[in-house]
Every structure is written in structure tokens, then in C-alpha cells.
JSON list of C-alpha atoms in Angstrom, two decimals:
[
{"chain": "T", "resi": 1, "resn": "ALA", "atom": "CA", "xyz": [13.61, -13.09, 2.80]},
{"chain": "T", "resi": 2, "resn": "ALA", "atom": "CA", "xyz": [11.26, -12.51, 5.69]},
{"chain": "T", "resi": 3, "resn": "GLY", "atom": "CA", "xyz": [8.14, -10.53, 4.87]},
{"chain": "T", "resi": 4, "resn": "VAL", "atom": "CA", "xyz": [5.45, -8.77, 6.81]},
{"chain": "T", "resi": 5, "resn": "ILE", "atom": "CA", "xyz": [3.30, -11.32, 8.60]},
{"chain": "T", "resi": 6, "resn": "GLN", "atom": "CA", "xyz": [-0.35, -10.63, 9.36]},
{"chain": "T", "resi": 7, "resn": "SER", "atom": "CA", "xyz": [-2.72, -12.73, 11.36]},
{"chain": "T", "resi": 8, "resn": "PRO", "atom": "CA", "xyz": [-5.30, -13.96, 11.06]},
{"chain": "T", "resi": 9, "resn": "ARG", "atom": "CA", "xyz": [-5.63, -14.15, 7.28]},
{"chain": "T", "resi": 10, "resn": "HIS", "atom": "CA", "xyz": [-9.40, -14.34, 7.47]},
{"chain": "T", "resi": 11, "resn": "LEU", "atom": "CA", "xyz": [-11.78, -13.27, 10.19]},
{"chain": "T", "resi": 12, "resn": "ILE", "atom": "CA", "xyz": [-15.55, -13.35, 10.43]},
{"chain": "T", "resi": 13, "resn": "LYS", "atom": "CA", "xyz": [-17.24, -11.33, 13.15]},
{"chain": "T", "resi": 14, "resn": "GLU", "atom": "CA", "xyz": [-20.76, -10.27, 13.95]},
{"chain": "T", "resi": 15, "resn": "LYS", "atom": "CA", "xyz": [-21.94, -6.70, 14.21]},
{"chain": "T", "resi": 16, "resn": "ARG", "atom": "CA", "xyz": [-20.98, -4.99, 17.44]},
{"chain": "T", "resi": 17, "resn": "GLU", "atom": "CA", "xyz": [-18.24, -7.51, 18.15]},
{"chain": "T", "resi": 18, "resn": "THR", "atom": "CA", "xyz": [-14.56, -6.72, 18.60]},
{"chain": "T", "resi": 19, "resn": "ALA", "atom": "CA", "xyz": [-11.66, -7.81, 16.41]},
{"chain": "T", "resi": 20, "resn": "THR", "atom": "CA", "xyz": [-7.91, -7.69, 16.88]},
{"chain": "T", "resi": 21, "resn": "LEU", "atom": "CA", "xyz": [-5.58, -7.85, 13.91]},
{"chain": "T", "resi": 22, "resn": "LYS", "atom": "CA", "xyz": [-1.88, -8.51, 14.36]},
{"chain": "T", "resi": 23, "resn": "CYS", "atom": "CA", "xyz": [1.10, -7.47, 12.30]},
{"chain": "T", "resi": 24, "resn": "TYR", "atom": "CA", "xyz": [4.70, -8.62, 12.55]},
{"chain": "T", "resi": 25, "resn": "PRO", "atom": "CA", "xyz": [7.00, -6.31, 10.54]},
{"chain": "T", "resi": 26, "resn": "ILE", "atom": "CA", "xyz": [10.06, -7.32, 8.62]},
{"chain": "T", "resi": 27, "resn": "PRO", "atom": "CA", "xyz": [12.94, -7.80, 11.09]},
{"chain": "T", "resi": 28, "resn": "ARG", "atom": "CA", "xyz": [14.73, -4.53, 11.92]},
{"chain": "T", "resi": 29, "resn": "HIS", "atom": "CA", "xyz": [11.93, -2.43, 10.44]},
{"chain": "T", "resi": 30, "resn": "ASP", "atom": "CA", "xyz": [10.94, 0.31, 12.84]},
{"chain": "T", "resi": 31, "resn": "THR", "atom": "CA", "xyz": [7.80, 1.69, 11.19]},
{"chain": "T", "resi": 32, "resn": "VAL", "atom": "CA", "xyz": [4.42, 0.04, 10.82]},
{"chain": "T", "resi": 33, "resn": "TYR", "atom": "CA", "xyz": [1.44, 1.23, 8.80]},
{"chain": "T", "resi": 34, "resn": "TRP", "atom": "CA", "xyz": [-2.17, 0.09, 8.71]},
{"chain": "T", "resi": 35, "resn": "TYR", "atom": "CA", "xyz": [-4.38, 0.38, 5.65]},
{"chain": "T", "resi": 36, "resn": "GLN", "atom": "CA", "xyz": [-7.99, -0.51, 4.90]},
{"chain": "T", "resi": 37, "resn": "GLN", "atom": "CA", "xyz": [-9.08, -1.57, 1.42]},
{"chain": "T", "resi": 38, "resn": "GLY", "atom": "CA", "xyz": [-12.76, -1.93, 0.65]},
{"chain": "T", "resi": 39, "resn": "PRO", "atom": "CA", "xyz": [-13.98, -3.98, -2.34]},
{"chain": "T", "resi": 40, "resn": "GLY", "atom": "CA", "xyz": [-12.82, -2.37, -5.55]},
{"chain": "T", "resi": 41, "resn": "GLN", "atom": "CA", "xyz": [-11.25, 0.52, -3.64]},
{"chain": "T", "resi": 42, "resn": "ASP", "atom": "CA", "xyz": [-7.72, 1.76, -3.23]},
{"chain": "T", "resi": 43, "resn": "PRO", "atom": "CA", "xyz": [-5.99, 1.23, 0.11]},
{"chain": "T", "resi": 44, "resn": "GLN", "atom": "CA", "xyz": [-6.81, 3.96, 2.63]},
{"chain": "T", "resi": 45, "resn": "PHE", "atom": "CA", "xyz": [-4.27, 4.94, 5.24]},
{"chain": "T", "resi": 46, "resn": "LEU", "atom": "CA", "xyz": [-5.39, 4.43, 8.82]},
{"chain": "T", "resi": 47, "resn": "ILE", "atom": "CA", "xyz": [-2.43, 4.97, 11.12]},
{"chain": "T", "resi": 48, "resn": "SER", "atom": "CA", "xyz": [1.34, 4.54, 11.39]},
{"chain": "T", "resi": 49, "resn": "PHE", "atom": "CA", "xyz": [3.86, 4.05, 14.16]},
{"chain": "T", "resi": 50, "resn": "TYR", "atom": "CA", "xyz": [7.57, 4.78, 14.34]},
{"chain": "T", "resi": 51, "resn": "GLU", "atom": "CA", "xyz": [9.61, 3.37, 17.18]},
{"chain": "T", "resi": 52, "resn": "LYS", "atom": "CA", "xyz": [6.44, 2.50, 19.10]},
{"chain": "T", "resi": 53, "resn": "MET", "atom": "CA", "xyz": [5.04, 6.03, 18.91]},
{"chain": "T", "resi": 54, "resn": "GLN", "atom": "CA", "xyz": [2.17, 7.09, 16.70]},
{"chain": "T", "resi": 55, "resn": "SER", "atom": "CA", "xyz": [3.67, 8.73, 13.65]},
{"chain": "T", "resi": 56, "resn": "ASP", "atom": "CA", "xyz": [0.68, 9.77, 11.58]},
{"chain": "T", "resi": 57, "resn": "LYS", "atom": "CA", "xyz": [-3.04, 9.29, 11.60]},
{"chain": "T", "resi": 58, "resn": "GLY", "atom": "CA", "xyz": [-5.39, 9.00, 8.67]},
{"chain": "T", "resi": 59, "resn": "SER", "atom": "CA", "xyz": [-9.04, 8.10, 8.34]},
{"chain": "T", "resi": 60, "resn": "ILE", "atom": "CA", "xyz": [-9.16, 5.76, 11.30]},
{"chain": "T", "resi": 61, "resn": "PRO", "atom": "CA", "xyz": [-12.55, 5.62, 13.05]},
{"chain": "T", "resi": 62, "resn": "ASP", "atom": "CA", "xyz": [-12.68, 6.37, 16.76]},
{"chain": "T", "resi": 63, "resn": "ARG", "atom": "CA", "xyz": [-13.87, 2.78, 17.27]},
{"chain": "T", "resi": 64, "resn": "PHE", "atom": "CA", "xyz": [-10.44, 1.59, 16.11]},
{"chain": "T", "resi": 65, "resn": "SER", "atom": "CA", "xyz": [-7.21, 1.82, 18.03]},
{"chain": "T", "resi": 66, "resn": "ALA", "atom": "CA", "xyz": [-3.73, 0.54, 17.39]},
{"chain": "T", "resi": 67, "resn": "GLN", "atom": "CA", "xyz": [-0.37, 0.33, 19.03]},
{"chain": "T", "resi": 68, "resn": "GLN", "atom": "CA", "xyz": [3.14, -0.85, 18.36]},
{"chain": "T", "resi": 69, "resn": "PHE", "atom": "CA", "xyz": [4.78, -2.99, 21.01]},
{"chain": "T", "resi": 70, "resn": "SER", "atom": "CA", "xyz": [8.35, -3.21, 22.27]},
{"chain": "T", "resi": 71, "resn": "ASP", "atom": "CA", "xyz": [9.11, -6.04, 19.82]},
{"chain": "T", "resi": 72, "resn": "TYR", "atom": "CA", "xyz": [7.80, -3.76, 17.02]},
{"chain": "T", "resi": 73, "resn": "HIS", "atom": "CA", "xyz": [4.77, -5.88, 16.25]},
{"chain": "T", "resi": 74, "resn": "SER", "atom": "CA", "xyz": [1.53, -3.97, 16.00]},
{"chain": "T", "resi": 75, "resn": "GLU", "atom": "CA", "xyz": [-2.12, -4.67, 16.72]},
{"chain": "T", "resi": 76, "resn": "LEU", "atom": "CA", "xyz": [-5.21, -3.01, 15.32]},
{"chain": "T", "resi": 77, "resn": "ASN", "atom": "CA", "xyz": [-8.17, -3.23, 17.66]},
{"chain": "T", "resi": 78, "resn": "MET", "atom": "CA", "xyz": [-11.60, -2.72, 16.17]},
{"chain": "T", "resi": 79, "resn": "SER", "atom": "CA", "xyz": [-14.65, -2.43, 18.39]},
{"chain": "T", "resi": 80, "resn": "SER", "atom": "CA", "xyz": [-18.39, -2.14, 17.81]},
{"chain": "T", "resi": 81, "resn": "LEU", "atom": "CA", "xyz": [-17.90, -3.59, 14.36]},
{"chain": "T", "resi": 82, "resn": "GLU", "atom": "CA", "xyz": [-20.19, -2.44, 11.59]},
{"chain": "T", "resi": 83, "resn": "LEU", "atom": "CA", "xyz": [-21.03, -4.07, 8.27]},
{"chain": "T", "resi": 84, "resn": "GLY", "atom": "CA", "xyz": [-19.07, -1.33, 6.53]},
{"chain": "T", "resi": 85, "resn": "ASP", "atom": "CA", "xyz": [-15.90, -2.41, 8.30]},
{"chain": "T", "resi": 86, "resn": "SER", "atom": "CA", "xyz": [-15.76, -5.48, 6.06]},
{"chain": "T", "resi": 87, "resn": "ALA", "atom": "CA", "xyz": [-12.58, -5.00, 4.09]},
{"chain": "T", "resi": 88, "resn": "LEU", "atom": "CA", "xyz": [-9.04, -6.16, 3.53]},
{"chain": "T", "resi": 89, "resn": "TYR", "atom": "CA", "xyz": [-6.73, -4.74, 6.20]},
{"chain": "T", "resi": 90, "resn": "PHE", "atom": "CA", "xyz": [-3.10, -4.40, 5.31]},
{"chain": "T", "resi": 91, "resn": "CYS", "atom": "CA", "xyz": [-0.11, -3.84, 7.46]},
{"chain": "T", "resi": 92, "resn": "ALA", "atom": "CA", "xyz": [3.12, -2.54, 5.99]},
{"chain": "T", "resi": 93, "resn": "SER", "atom": "CA", "xyz": [6.55, -1.94, 7.45]},
{"chain": "T", "resi": 94, "resn": "SER", "atom": "CA", "xyz": [9.57, 0.11, 6.57]},
{"chain": "T", "resi": 95, "resn": "ILE", "atom": "CA", "xyz": [12.89, 1.12, 8.01]},
{"chain": "T", "resi": 96, "resn": "ALA", "atom": "CA", "xyz": [13.90, 4.75, 8.41]},
{"chain": "T", "resi": 97, "resn": "ARG", "atom": "CA", "xyz": [17.40, 5.36, 7.08]},
{"chain": "T", "resi": 98, "resn": "THR", "atom": "CA", "xyz": [18.91, 8.81, 6.85]},
{"chain": "T", "resi": 99, "resn": "GLY", "atom": "CA", "xyz": [19.45, 9.78, 3.24]},
{"chain": "T", "resi": 100, "resn": "TYR", "atom": "CA", "xyz": [17.38, 6.94, 1.84]},
{"chain": "T", "resi": 101, "resn": "PRO", "atom": "CA", "xyz": [13.78, 7.02, 0.66]},
{"chain": "T", "resi": 102, "resn": "THR", "atom": "CA", "xyz": [11.29, 4.98, 2.62]},
{"chain": "T", "resi": 103, "resn": "GLU", "atom": "CA", "xyz": [10.05, 1.83, 0.92]},
{"chain": "T", "resi": 104, "resn": "ALA", "atom": "CA", "xyz": [6.99, 0.24, 2.44]},
{"chain": "T", "resi": 105, "resn": "PHE", "atom": "CA", "xyz": [6.48, -3.52, 2.19]},
{"chain": "T", "resi": 106, "resn": "PHE", "atom": "CA", "xyz": [3.03, -4.93, 2.69]},
{"chain": "T", "resi": 107, "resn": "GLY", "atom": "CA", "xyz": [1.73, -8.11, 4.23]},
{"chain": "T", "resi": 108, "resn": "GLN", "atom": "CA", "xyz": [-0.85, -10.39, 2.64]},
{"chain": "T", "resi": 109, "resn": "GLY", "atom": "CA", "xyz": [-3.64, -8.71, 4.53]},
{"chain": "T", "resi": 110, "resn": "THR", "atom": "CA", "xyz": [-6.43, -9.82, 6.83]},
{"chain": "T", "resi": 111, "resn": "ARG", "atom": "CA", "xyz": [-9.82, -10.16, 5.22]},
{"chain": "T", "resi": 112, "resn": "LEU", "atom": "CA", "xyz": [-12.42, -9.11, 7.76]},
{"chain": "T", "resi": 113, "resn": "THR", "atom": "CA", "xyz": [-16.04, -9.94, 7.12]},
{"chain": "T", "resi": 114, "resn": "VAL", "atom": "CA", "xyz": [-18.65, -8.49, 9.43]},
{"chain": "T", "resi": 115, "resn": "VAL", "atom": "CA", "xyz": [-22.02, -10.24, 9.32]},
{"chain": "W", "resi": 1, "resn": "SER", "atom": "CA", "xyz": [-9.99, 14.29, -4.04]},
{"chain": "W", "resi": 2, "resn": "GLN", "atom": "CA", "xyz": [-7.42, 11.54, -4.25]},
{"chain": "W", "resi": 3, "resn": "GLN", "atom": "CA", "xyz": [-3.72, 12.15, -4.24]},
{"chain": "W", "resi": 4, "resn": "GLY", "atom": "CA", "xyz": [-2.47, 9.79, -6.86]},
{"chain": "W", "resi": 5, "resn": "GLU", "atom": "CA", "xyz": [-4.95, 8.99, -9.58]},
{"chain": "W", "resi": 6, "resn": "GLU", "atom": "CA", "xyz": [-4.35, 6.20, -12.05]},
{"chain": "W", "resi": 7, "resn": "ASP", "atom": "CA", "xyz": [-5.13, 6.39, -15.71]},
{"chain": "W", "resi": 8, "resn": "PRO", "atom": "CA", "xyz": [-6.56, 4.31, -17.29]},
{"chain": "W", "resi": 9, "resn": "GLN", "atom": "CA", "xyz": [-8.75, 2.58, -14.69]},
{"chain": "W", "resi": 10, "resn": "ALA", "atom": "CA", "xyz": [-8.78, -0.62, -16.74]},
{"chain": "W", "resi": 11, "resn": "LEU", "atom": "CA", "xyz": [-6.57, -1.82, -19.57]},
{"chain": "W", "resi": 12, "resn": "SER", "atom": "CA", "xyz": [-6.75, -4.98, -21.70]},
{"chain": "W", "resi": 13, "resn": "ILE", "atom": "CA", "xyz": [-3.88, -5.96, -23.94]},
{"chain": "W", "resi": 14, "resn": "GLN", "atom": "CA", "xyz": [-2.57, -9.05, -25.72]},
{"chain": "W", "resi": 15, "resn": "GLU", "atom": "CA", "xyz": [0.38, -11.00, -24.41]},
{"chain": "W", "resi": 16, "resn": "GLY", "atom": "CA", "xyz": [3.61, -9.58, -25.76]},
{"chain": "W", "resi": 17, "resn": "GLU", "atom": "CA", "xyz": [2.30, -6.03, -26.00]},
{"chain": "W", "resi": 18, "resn": "ASN", "atom": "CA", "xyz": [3.45, -3.18, -23.80]},
{"chain": "W", "resi": 19, "resn": "ALA", "atom": "CA", "xyz": [1.23, -1.74, -21.09]},
{"chain": "W", "resi": 20, "resn": "THR", "atom": "CA", "xyz": [1.45, 1.83, -19.91]},
{"chain": "W", "resi": 21, "resn": "MET", "atom": "CA", "xyz": [-0.28, 3.07, -16.79]},
{"chain": "W", "resi": 22, "resn": "ASN", "atom": "CA", "xyz": [-0.23, 6.64, -15.59]},
{"chain": "W", "resi": 23, "resn": "CYS", "atom": "CA", "xyz": [-0.54, 8.21, -12.20]},
{"chain": "W", "resi": 24, "resn": "SER", "atom": "CA", "xyz": [-1.09, 11.83, -11.28]},
{"chain": "W", "resi": 25, "resn": "TYR", "atom": "CA", "xyz": [-0.84, 13.50, -7.92]},
{"chain": "W", "resi": 26, "resn": "LYS", "atom": "CA", "xyz": [-1.55, 16.91, -6.51]},
{"chain": "W", "resi": 27, "resn": "THR", "atom": "CA", "xyz": [1.08, 17.91, -3.97]},
{"chain": "W", "resi": 28, "resn": "SER", "atom": "CA", "xyz": [4.85, 17.74, -3.85]},
{"chain": "W", "resi": 29, "resn": "ILE", "atom": "CA", "xyz": [6.29, 14.35, -2.98]},
{"chain": "W", "resi": 30, "resn": "ASN", "atom": "CA", "xyz": [9.45, 12.78, -1.63]},
{"chain": "W", "resi": 31, "resn": "ASN", "atom": "CA", "xyz": [9.10, 9.66, -3.69]},
{"chain": "W", "resi": 32, "resn": "LEU", "atom": "CA", "xyz": [6.58, 7.55, -5.57]},
{"chain": "W", "resi": 33, "resn": "GLN", "atom": "CA", "xyz": [6.20, 3.80, -5.45]},
{"chain": "W", "resi": 34, "resn": "TRP", "atom": "CA", "xyz": [4.35, 1.37, -7.69]},
{"chain": "W", "resi": 35, "resn": "TYR", "atom": "CA", "xyz": [2.66, -1.75, -6.36]},
{"chain": "W", "resi": 36, "resn": "ARG", "atom": "CA", "xyz": [0.96, -4.74, -7.94]},
{"chain": "W", "resi": 37, "resn": "GLN", "atom": "CA", "xyz": [-2.02, -6.49, -6.41]},
{"chain": "W", "resi": 38, "resn": "ASN", "atom": "CA", "xyz": [-3.46, -9.74, -7.63]},
{"chain": "W", "resi": 39, "resn": "SER", "atom": "CA", "xyz": [-7.16, -10.05, -6.99]},
{"chain": "W", "resi": 40, "resn": "GLY", "atom": "CA", "xyz": [-7.83, -9.73, -3.28]},
{"chain": "W", "resi": 41, "resn": "ARG", "atom": "CA", "xyz": [-4.22, -10.48, -2.40]},
{"chain": "W", "resi": 42, "resn": "GLY", "atom": "CA", "xyz": [-1.34, -8.53, -0.92]},
{"chain": "W", "resi": 43, "resn": "LEU", "atom": "CA", "xyz": [0.38, -5.48, -2.37]},
{"chain": "W", "resi": 44, "resn": "VAL", "atom": "CA", "xyz": [3.71, -6.34, -3.95]},
{"chain": "W", "resi": 45, "resn": "HIS", "atom": "CA", "xyz": [6.30, -3.57, -4.08]},
{"chain": "W", "resi": 46, "resn": "LEU", "atom": "CA", "xyz": [7.55, -3.12, -7.63]},
{"chain": "W", "resi": 47, "resn": "ILE", "atom": "CA", "xyz": [9.71, -0.03, -7.81]},
{"chain": "W", "resi": 48, "resn": "LEU", "atom": "CA", "xyz": [10.43, 3.26, -6.07]},
{"chain": "W", "resi": 49, "resn": "ILE", "atom": "CA", "xyz": [11.44, 6.46, -7.81]},
{"chain": "W", "resi": 50, "resn": "ARG", "atom": "CA", "xyz": [12.72, 9.45, -5.90]},
{"chain": "W", "resi": 51, "resn": "SER", "atom": "CA", "xyz": [11.50, 12.96, -6.56]},
{"chain": "W", "resi": 52, "resn": "ASN", "atom": "CA", "xyz": [14.89, 13.90, -8.06]},
{"chain": "W", "resi": 53, "resn": "GLU", "atom": "CA", "xyz": [14.88, 10.97, -10.48]},
{"chain": "W", "resi": 54, "resn": "ARG", "atom": "CA", "xyz": [13.26, 11.04, -13.90]},
{"chain": "W", "resi": 55, "resn": "GLU", "atom": "CA", "xyz": [13.40, 7.42, -14.97]},
{"chain": "W", "resi": 56, "resn": "LYS", "atom": "CA", "xyz": [14.10, 4.06, -13.42]},
{"chain": "W", "resi": 57, "resn": "HIS", "atom": "CA", "xyz": [14.24, 0.52, -14.78]},
{"chain": "W", "resi": 58, "resn": "SER", "atom": "CA", "xyz": [13.75, -2.85, -13.17]},
{"chain": "W", "resi": 59, "resn": "GLY", "atom": "CA", "xyz": [13.59, -5.85, -15.49]},
{"chain": "W", "resi": 60, "resn": "ARG", "atom": "CA", "xyz": [10.59, -5.37, -17.77]},
{"chain": "W", "resi": 61, "resn": "LEU", "atom": "CA", "xyz": [9.42, -2.34, -15.76]},
{"chain": "W", "resi": 62, "resn": "ARG", "atom": "CA", "xyz": [10.19, 1.24, -16.62]},
{"chain": "W", "resi": 63, "resn": "VAL", "atom": "CA", "xyz": [8.97, 4.08, -14.44]},
{"chain": "W", "resi": 64, "resn": "THR", "atom": "CA", "xyz": [9.12, 7.74, -15.27]},
{"chain": "W", "resi": 65, "resn": "LEU", "atom": "CA", "xyz": [8.44, 10.70, -13.03]},
{"chain": "W", "resi": 66, "resn": "ASP", "atom": "CA", "xyz": [7.65, 14.24, -14.13]},
{"chain": "W", "resi": 67, "resn": "THR", "atom": "CA", "xyz": [7.46, 16.41, -11.05]},
{"chain": "W", "resi": 68, "resn": "SER", "atom": "CA", "xyz": [6.56, 19.49, -13.08]},
{"chain": "W", "resi": 69, "resn": "LYS", "atom": "CA", "xyz": [3.42, 17.74, -14.28]},
{"chain": "W", "resi": 70, "resn": "LYS", "atom": "CA", "xyz": [3.01, 15.80, -11.04]},
{"chain": "W", "resi": 71, "resn": "SER", "atom": "CA", "xyz": [2.69, 12.54, -12.92]},
{"chain": "W", "resi": 72, "resn": "SER", "atom": "CA", "xyz": [4.34, 9.17, -13.23]},
{"chain": "W", "resi": 73, "resn": "SER", "atom": "CA", "xyz": [4.03, 6.32, -15.67]},
{"chain": "W", "resi": 74, "resn": "LEU", "atom": "CA", "xyz": [4.65, 2.61, -15.34]},
{"chain": "W", "resi": 75, "resn": "LEU", "atom": "CA", "xyz": [5.54, 0.75, -18.51]},
{"chain": "W", "resi": 76, "resn": "ILE", "atom": "CA", "xyz": [5.51, -3.04, -18.59]},
{"chain": "W", "resi": 77, "resn": "THR", "atom": "CA", "xyz": [7.20, -4.35, -21.70]},
{"chain": "W", "resi": 78, "resn": "ALA", "atom": "CA", "xyz": [6.52, -7.70, -23.38]},
{"chain": "W", "resi": 79, "resn": "SER", "atom": "CA", "xyz": [3.57, -8.35, -21.09]},
{"chain": "W", "resi": 80, "resn": "ARG", "atom": "CA", "xyz": [2.66, -11.83, -19.91]},
{"chain": "W", "resi": 81, "resn": "ALA", "atom": "CA", "xyz": [-0.60, -13.32, -18.71]},
{"chain": "W", "resi": 82, "resn": "ALA", "atom": "CA", "xyz": [0.95, -13.41, -15.22]},
{"chain": "W", "resi": 83, "resn": "ASP", "atom": "CA", "xyz": [1.12, -9.60, -15.27]},
{"chain": "W", "resi": 84, "resn": "THR", "atom": "CA", "xyz": [-2.68, -9.51, -14.98]},
{"chain": "W", "resi": 85, "resn": "ALA", "atom": "CA", "xyz": [-3.30, -7.59, -11.77]},
{"chain": "W", "resi": 86, "resn": "SER", "atom": "CA", "xyz": [-4.19, -4.17, -10.41]},
{"chain": "W", "resi": 87, "resn": "TYR", "atom": "CA", "xyz": [-1.40, -1.63, -10.30]},
{"chain": "W", "resi": 88, "resn": "PHE", "atom": "CA", "xyz": [-1.29, 1.22, -7.82]},
{"chain": "W", "resi": 89, "resn": "CYS", "atom": "CA", "xyz": [0.95, 4.17, -7.37]},
{"chain": "W", "resi": 90, "resn": "ALA", "atom": "CA", "xyz": [1.56, 5.47, -3.85]},
{"chain": "W", "resi": 91, "resn": "THR", "atom": "CA", "xyz": [3.08, 8.82, -3.02]},
{"chain": "W", "resi": 92, "resn": "ASP", "atom": "CA", "xyz": [5.20, 9.66, -0.02]},
{"chain": "W", "resi": 93, "resn": "ARG", "atom": "CA", "xyz": [4.72, 13.30, 0.91]},
{"chain": "W", "resi": 94, "resn": "ASN", "atom": "CA", "xyz": [5.75, 13.12, 4.51]},
{"chain": "W", "resi": 95, "resn": "TYR", "atom": "CA", "xyz": [9.08, 11.28, 4.74]},
{"chain": "W", "resi": 96, "resn": "GLY", "atom": "CA", "xyz": [7.59, 7.87, 5.20]},
{"chain": "W", "resi": 97, "resn": "GLN", "atom": "CA", "xyz": [4.90, 8.70, 7.75]},
{"chain": "W", "resi": 98, "resn": "ASN", "atom": "CA", "xyz": [2.22, 7.58, 5.34]},
{"chain": "W", "resi": 99, "resn": "PHE", "atom": "CA", "xyz": [1.69, 6.71, 1.69]},
{"chain": "W", "resi": 100, "resn": "VAL", "atom": "CA", "xyz": [-1.29, 7.85, -0.35]},
{"chain": "W", "resi": 101, "resn": "PHE", "atom": "CA", "xyz": [-2.62, 5.42, -2.92]},
{"chain": "W", "resi": 102, "resn": "GLY", "atom": "CA", "xyz": [-4.42, 6.19, -6.13]},
{"chain": "W", "resi": 103, "resn": "PRO", "atom": "CA", "xyz": [-7.44, 4.22, -7.39]},
{"chain": "W", "resi": 104, "resn": "GLY", "atom": "CA", "xyz": [-5.39, 1.68, -9.37]},
{"chain": "W", "resi": 105, "resn": "THR", "atom": "CA", "xyz": [-5.41, 0.37, -12.92]},
{"chain": "W", "resi": 106, "resn": "ARG", "atom": "CA", "xyz": [-6.75, -3.10, -13.60]},
{"chain": "W", "resi": 107, "resn": "LEU", "atom": "CA", "xyz": [-4.54, -4.69, -16.22]},
{"chain": "W", "resi": 108, "resn": "SER", "atom": "CA", "xyz": [-5.72, -7.76, -18.11]},
{"chain": "W", "resi": 109, "resn": "VAL", "atom": "CA", "xyz": [-3.18, -9.49, -20.32]},
{"chain": "W", "resi": 110, "resn": "LEU", "atom": "CA", "xyz": [-4.91, -11.86, -22.68]},
{"chain": "W", "resi": 111, "resn": "PRO", "atom": "CA", "xyz": [-3.08, -14.98, -23.93]}
]
């Protein structure tokens, strides 16, 4: 079965540079979530989108922005990168179905290293 | 403080033994999901339990939910070395708009 696809898998950037992470949800899933996981930490919610509109916002820095496109893929744009942004970034997707609980399925993540 | 806190933080057992991990949370939830993560890899969805369910089984996994105590447990029976991973619970409080993860339990299954 198709899973959530994230690209790139690994990314190395220098301080103050910009990075763009991409996420392709499971086909027919209408909701996308972004999470950040630092070393030894639990995943922290950044932002989510439902039907291309922002659904909820968590601890996402102002330097980061995201959007969901018409084909439901999503991109997380990160500017003015800092060393502390080094982390594993996960995308997850789900499908909203009336009367059913929402199960979120995660991609393999993008490991961002800022040097 | 964190919604969804795992207990214990680390657990070492022998192959064949059962492993129990607990998760507590602070606010009411719609459902609770358990995930497994191998070191530095993706989060694998294991099982979802709704707020009106008390117990759920999937293969060697058994999940319980006690909404009065705001806690859940994940039991892995007859553990295998391949079960070595971190296990997280994630709570859905807002009808799928976001999921809040706890700190995770690192399970080591020794051969």
C-alpha cells in the first residue's frame, strides 16, 4: 500500500540558509501534518492542513511556513536556519471520515542538519 | 507539561517476556494511538483506541484505555528482539487537527 512520501530524506544546510521539505500524502488523504523531532525528544506538532486550508497550528517558528497544494502535497519552508533547527521532520496524513476516528500515518521523515 | 507521558521511559526485557508501557494524559481525548519508532526512523502506526473503547487487540499487541484515570497501556506479549524500538502514545483531542505525543518508552528486548 502507498505510504506517505517525504523528500529529501536527508538535507544538510548552513546557518541562515533556506530549506524546503516536501510531503506527498497517502492517496485520497485530505489532511497533512508536520512534526519536528529533536534528538531524544518526542515529536512536536508544527502545523496541519485540511483540504488545503490551515487546520491547526502548533509550535511552528515564524521563520517557518507551510502550505498544502491543490494535489494535496505539502511543503514546509524553513528560512534563516539555525543550528537548533537540526532535527527529524515528519509529515503525516489522514483522511477525515464522518463517524470514524482519525488515524495519522507518518512518512519516514527528513533529517535536517544545520551546520 | 506534556499531554501524553509514557512510563517507564526505558524498559529492558528478555525475549519471550511481556512488555507493558503506560501513557497518561491530561485532557479529554477523542482517541489515542500508539506508534513504534526504530532508532531515527519513521513512526509506524500500531493501533488506535477510541475514547469509548476500553480494550483493543492486534496480534501480539493489547491496548487498554481508562478515561477516568486518563491513562492507556500497551502490552506486547511474547516479545522479540525485533520489537526493540521506542514506543509513543499520541492523543487526539481535536478531531484530527493535531496529535500530541508523549516522551516515549525505549524498549530493549534482549535475545
